[in-house]
Amino acid sequence: MDLVIVTGLSGAGKSRAIDALEDIGYFCVDNMPPELIPTFVQLILKSKEKRDRVALVADIRLGSNFSSLFDVLGDLENMKVKYKILFIDADNEVIMRRYQETRRKHPLADEFSTPSILQAINKEREILLPARQKADYIIDTSDVTSSQFKERVANLFLDNAQSALKISVISFGFKYGAPKEADLVFDVRCLPNPFYIPELKQHTGLEEPVRNFVMKFDQSRGLEIKLLDLLDYLLPLYRTEGKSQLTIAVGCTGGKHRSVVFAELINKHLLETGANSRVYHRDIKR
């Protein structure tokens, strides 16, 4: 059985994660009490209707019962059931805005004498910290669209390569903030900027004229060699360490030109070396 346990911050997008998993063939159950998970898994394994892919959501809505999740994980390991933990996160400001827009009540709101969404979010972060630290995959939904989020989930779980290192290469603009989930961040603002070339300003790094402009400089070609050499050295170390997900972020000022060119170059190189890599351009349409 391919078992995925989804958890994370309230308002960060766990429901969207379950929808995305369901779309790619997972049997999904929301708000599962942790102590019931081993029994549920046994029933699934014994069922005549074979379910190879199962996803469960366990989060702070369970109250004090949530802490029993870690005992349950030990039970699953004793049962020889392999599982992955997907943790959904987002910035406090983003979560607060989502609650204000939907007018929903945070699960921990009643624990404070003076209602405060921010206090509830910080308390939830404190409770969920062990789960975040144990997570195999972390997706920060602060700056991603619904379609981008769905694509990220599909990239992680659509195939069944349990031991593969799944790599996400993200281009972004520093003016909009660096991706919170990034493991490696490369800043290419040191390179000549096509933004100041009138005929290139409205184009992107996906187009040949911009790509040719960025890569015609010695410093660009030198940086490409250094970055790819560094990644060739690091990736085997990450695989040996057992890392399941690696996020490489490449940033320029606006996220449309230089970062896009280098994200594409890095992704192309990784694919040529046989890596499981996908590229995302977070700010290219801003």
PDB file of N, CA and C in Angstrom, residues 5-16 18 29-35 37 56-70 86-88 99 104 106-108 124 127-128 131:
ATOM      1  N   ILE A   5       0.068  10.355   4.602  1.00  0.00           N
ATOM      2  CA  ILE A   5      -0.589  11.038   5.715  1.00  0.00           C
ATOM      3  C   ILE A   5      -0.411  12.532   5.509  1.00  0.00           C
ATOM      4  N   VAL A   6      -1.517  13.228   5.327  1.00  0.00           N
ATOM      5  CA  VAL A   6      -1.491  14.672   5.066  1.00  0.00           C
ATOM      6  C   VAL A   6      -1.780  15.411   6.364  1.00  0.00           C
ATOM      7  N   THR A   7      -0.927  16.353   6.706  1.00  0.00           N
ATOM      8  CA  THR A   7      -1.154  17.198   7.867  1.00  0.00           C
ATOM      9  C   THR A   7      -0.624  18.593   7.556  1.00  0.00           C
ATOM     10  N   GLY A   8      -0.737  19.492   8.509  1.00  0.00           N
ATOM     11  CA  GLY A   8      -0.255  20.848   8.280  1.00  0.00           C
ATOM     12  C   GLY A   8      -1.156  21.886   8.906  1.00  0.00           C
ATOM     13  N   LEU A   9      -0.873  23.143   8.605  1.00  0.00           N
ATOM     14  CA  LEU A   9      -1.574  24.266   9.213  1.00  0.00           C
ATOM     15  C   LEU A   9      -3.007  24.377   8.705  1.00  0.00           C
ATOM     16  N   SER A  10      -3.921  24.701   9.604  1.00  0.00           N
ATOM     17  CA  SER A  10      -5.307  24.965   9.214  1.00  0.00           C
ATOM     18  C   SER A  10      -5.325  26.187   8.297  1.00  0.00           C
ATOM     19  N   GLY A  11      -5.977  26.045   7.158  1.00  0.00           N
ATOM     20  CA  GLY A  11      -6.038  27.145   6.205  1.00  0.00           C
ATOM     21  C   GLY A  11      -4.907  27.149   5.201  1.00  0.00           C
ATOM     22  N   ALA A  12      -3.969  26.197   5.320  1.00  0.00           N
ATOM     23  CA  ALA A  12      -2.824  26.172   4.402  1.00  0.00           C
ATOM     24  C   ALA A  12      -3.140  25.464   3.095  1.00  0.00           C
ATOM     25  N   GLY A  13      -4.159  24.587   3.090  1.00  0.00           N
ATOM     26  CA  GLY A  13      -4.525  23.935   1.839  1.00  0.00           C
ATOM     27  C   GLY A  13      -4.577  22.425   1.875  1.00  0.00           C
ATOM     28  N   LYS A  14      -4.829  21.845   3.048  1.00  0.00           N
ATOM     29  CA  LYS A  14      -4.890  20.381   3.133  1.00  0.00           C
ATOM     30  C   LYS A  14      -6.045  19.821   2.305  1.00  0.00           C
ATOM     31  N   SER A  15      -7.148  20.533   2.263  1.00  0.00           N
ATOM     32  CA  SER A  15      -8.292  20.061   1.466  1.00  0.00           C
ATOM     33  C   SER A  15      -7.944  20.030  -0.015  1.00  0.00           C
ATOM     34  N   ARG A  16      -7.204  21.030  -0.461  1.00  0.00           N
ATOM     35  CA  ARG A  16      -6.766  21.039  -1.858  1.00  0.00           C
ATOM     36  C   ARG A  16      -5.803  19.893  -2.134  1.00  0.00           C
ATOM     37  N   ILE A  18      -5.826  16.952  -0.649  1.00  0.00           N
ATOM     38  CA  ILE A  18      -6.638  15.736  -0.748  1.00  0.00           C
ATOM     39  C   ILE A  18      -7.360  15.676  -2.093  1.00  0.00           C
ATOM     40  N   VAL A  29      -9.398   9.937   2.863  1.00  0.00           N
ATOM     41  CA  VAL A  29     -10.255  10.087   4.038  1.00  0.00           C
ATOM     42  C   VAL A  29      -9.785  11.315   4.817  1.00  0.00           C
ATOM     43  N   ASP A  30     -10.706  12.221   5.096  1.00  0.00           N
ATOM     44  CA  ASP A  30     -10.358  13.449   5.802  1.00  0.00           C
ATOM     45  C   ASP A  30     -10.634  13.307   7.299  1.00  0.00           C
ATOM     46  N   ASN A  31      -9.805  13.986   8.103  1.00  0.00           N
ATOM     47  CA  ASN A  31     -10.013  14.096   9.556  1.00  0.00           C
ATOM     48  C   ASN A  31     -10.068  12.729  10.235  1.00  0.00           C
ATOM     49  N   MET A  32      -9.083  11.915   9.954  1.00  0.00           N
ATOM     50  CA  MET A  32      -9.021  10.563  10.523  1.00  0.00           C
ATOM     51  C   MET A  32      -8.361  10.603  11.904  1.00  0.00           C
ATOM     52  N   PRO A  33      -9.050  10.159  12.981  1.00  0.00           N
ATOM     53  CA  PRO A  33      -8.407  10.084  14.305  1.00  0.00           C
ATOM     54  C   PRO A  33      -7.203   9.149  14.238  1.00  0.00           C
ATOM     55  N   PRO A  34      -6.035   9.585  14.708  1.00  0.00           N
ATOM     56  CA  PRO A  34      -4.820   8.776  14.573  1.00  0.00           C
ATOM     57  C   PRO A  34      -4.944   7.361  15.120  1.00  0.00           C
ATOM     58  N   GLU A  35      -5.635   7.207  16.262  1.00  0.00           N
ATOM     59  CA  GLU A  35      -5.706   5.879  16.870  1.00  0.00           C
ATOM     60  C   GLU A  35      -6.490   4.888  16.002  1.00  0.00           C
ATOM     61  N   ILE A  37      -6.117   4.793  12.648  1.00  0.00           N
ATOM     62  CA  ILE A  37      -5.388   4.576  11.403  1.00  0.00           C
ATOM     63  C   ILE A  37      -4.919   3.122  11.246  1.00  0.00           C
ATOM     64  N   LEU A  56      -4.678   9.921   3.979  1.00  0.00           N
ATOM     65  CA  LEU A  56      -5.445  10.276   5.169  1.00  0.00           C
ATOM     66  C   LEU A  56      -5.039  11.664   5.650  1.00  0.00           C
ATOM     67  N   VAL A  57      -6.003  12.415   6.152  1.00  0.00           N
ATOM     68  CA  VAL A  57      -5.711  13.711   6.758  1.00  0.00           C
ATOM     69  C   VAL A  57      -5.851  13.593   8.267  1.00  0.00           C
ATOM     70  N   ALA A  58      -4.806  13.981   8.997  1.00  0.00           N
ATOM     71  CA  ALA A  58      -4.844  14.051  10.462  1.00  0.00           C
ATOM     72  C   ALA A  58      -4.284  15.413  10.849  1.00  0.00           C
ATOM     73  N   ASP A  59      -5.089  16.209  11.533  1.00  0.00           N
ATOM     74  CA  ASP A  59      -4.626  17.555  11.851  1.00  0.00           C
ATOM     75  C   ASP A  59      -5.162  18.019  13.196  1.00  0.00           C
ATOM     76  N   ILE A  60      -5.020  19.306  13.471  1.00  0.00           N
ATOM     77  CA  ILE A  60      -5.297  19.869  14.792  1.00  0.00           C
ATOM     78  C   ILE A  60      -6.786  19.870  15.129  1.00  0.00           C
ATOM     79  N   ARG A  61      -7.643  19.616  14.136  1.00  0.00           N
ATOM     80  CA  ARG A  61      -9.078  19.528  14.427  1.00  0.00           C
ATOM     81  C   ARG A  61      -9.388  18.396  15.398  1.00  0.00           C
ATOM     82  N   LEU A  62      -8.441  17.446  15.527  1.00  0.00           N
ATOM     83  CA  LEU A  62      -8.629  16.316  16.433  1.00  0.00           C
ATOM     84  C   LEU A  62      -8.325  16.679  17.876  1.00  0.00           C
ATOM     85  N   GLY A  63      -7.857  17.911  18.107  1.00  0.00           N
ATOM     86  CA  GLY A  63      -7.554  18.355  19.467  1.00  0.00           C
ATOM     87  C   GLY A  63      -6.376  17.612  20.056  1.00  0.00           C
ATOM     88  N   SER A  64      -6.477  17.238  21.321  1.00  0.00           N
ATOM     89  CA  SER A  64      -5.382  16.568  22.018  1.00  0.00           C
ATOM     90  C   SER A  64      -5.075  15.193  21.422  1.00  0.00           C
ATOM     91  N   ASN A  65      -6.025  14.615  20.683  1.00  0.00           N
ATOM     92  CA  ASN A  65      -5.802  13.300  20.078  1.00  0.00           C
ATOM     93  C   ASN A  65      -4.719  13.340  19.005  1.00  0.00           C
ATOM     94  N   PHE A  66      -4.426  14.541  18.492  1.00  0.00           N
ATOM     95  CA  PHE A  66      -3.439  14.635  17.413  1.00  0.00           C
ATOM     96  C   PHE A  66      -2.072  14.109  17.855  1.00  0.00           C
ATOM     97  N   SER A  67      -1.721  14.324  19.112  1.00  0.00           N
ATOM     98  CA  SER A  67      -0.393  13.924  19.597  1.00  0.00           C
ATOM     99  C   SER A  67      -0.185  12.409  19.519  1.00  0.00           C
ATOM    100  N   SER A  68      -1.279  11.644  19.461  1.00  0.00           N
ATOM    101  CA  SER A  68      -1.144  10.188  19.376  1.00  0.00           C
ATOM    102  C   SER A  68      -0.688   9.730  17.995  1.00  0.00           C
ATOM    103  N   LEU A  69      -0.625  10.671  17.041  1.00  0.00           N
ATOM    104  CA  LEU A  69      -0.203  10.317  15.689  1.00  0.00           C
ATOM    105  C   LEU A  69       1.180   9.677  15.691  1.00  0.00           C
ATOM    106  N   PHE A  70       2.074  10.166  16.548  1.00  0.00           N
ATOM    107  CA  PHE A  70       3.450   9.678  16.522  1.00  0.00           C
ATOM    108  C   PHE A  70       3.552   8.255  17.064  1.00  0.00           C
ATOM    109  N   LEU A  86       3.002  14.219   4.171  1.00  0.00           N
ATOM    110  CA  LEU A  86       2.956  15.455   3.396  1.00  0.00           C
ATOM    111  C   LEU A  86       2.485  16.577   4.309  1.00  0.00           C
ATOM    112  N   PHE A  87       3.331  17.584   4.499  1.00  0.00           N
ATOM    113  CA  PHE A  87       3.009  18.702   5.394  1.00  0.00           C
ATOM    114  C   PHE A  87       2.704  19.937   4.546  1.00  0.00           C
ATOM    115  N   ILE A  88       1.517  20.512   4.763  1.00  0.00           N
ATOM    116  CA  ILE A  88       1.086  21.699   4.019  1.00  0.00           C
ATOM    117  C   ILE A  88       1.257  22.927   4.912  1.00  0.00           C
ATOM    118  N   TYR A  99      -8.586  33.114   6.399  1.00  0.00           N
ATOM    119  CA  TYR A  99      -9.633  33.028   7.425  1.00  0.00           C
ATOM    120  C   TYR A  99     -10.550  34.245   7.392  1.00  0.00           C
ATOM    121  N   ARG A 104     -14.205  31.761   8.480  1.00  0.00           N
ATOM    122  CA  ARG A 104     -14.207  30.511   9.240  1.00  0.00           C
ATOM    123  C   ARG A 104     -13.540  30.727  10.586  1.00  0.00           C
ATOM    124  N   HIS A 106     -10.935  29.410  13.454  1.00  0.00           N
ATOM    125  CA  HIS A 106      -9.755  28.545  13.612  1.00  0.00           C
ATOM    126  C   HIS A 106     -10.037  27.505  14.696  1.00  0.00           C
ATOM    127  N   PRO A 107      -9.588  26.242  14.495  1.00  0.00           N
ATOM    128  CA  PRO A 107      -9.870  25.177  15.472  1.00  0.00           C
ATOM    129  C   PRO A 107      -9.388  25.482  16.885  1.00  0.00           C
ATOM    130  N   LEU A 108      -8.368  26.331  17.036  1.00  0.00           N
ATOM    131  CA  LEU A 108      -7.832  26.636  18.363  1.00  0.00           C
ATOM    132  C   LEU A 108      -8.278  27.995  18.889  1.00  0.00           C
ATOM    133  N   GLU A 124      -0.771  26.549  16.897  1.00  0.00           N
ATOM    134  CA  GLU A 124      -0.840  25.387  16.024  1.00  0.00           C
ATOM    135  C   GLU A 124       0.542  25.046  15.469  1.00  0.00           C
ATOM    136  N   ILE A 127       2.420  23.119  18.074  1.00  0.00           N
ATOM    137  CA  ILE A 127       1.946  21.742  18.232  1.00  0.00           C
ATOM    138  C   ILE A 127       2.393  20.874  17.062  1.00  0.00           C
ATOM    139  N   LEU A 128       2.372  21.454  15.851  1.00  0.00           N
ATOM    140  CA  LEU A 128       2.659  20.676  14.645  1.00  0.00           C
ATOM    141  C   LEU A 128       4.144  20.599  14.304  1.00  0.00           C
ATOM    142  N   ALA A 131       5.612  17.198  13.660  1.00  0.00           N
ATOM    143  CA  ALA A 131       5.128  16.607  12.403  1.00  0.00           C
ATOM    144  C   ALA A 131       5.845  17.218  11.211  1.00  0.00           C
TER     145      ALA A 131
END
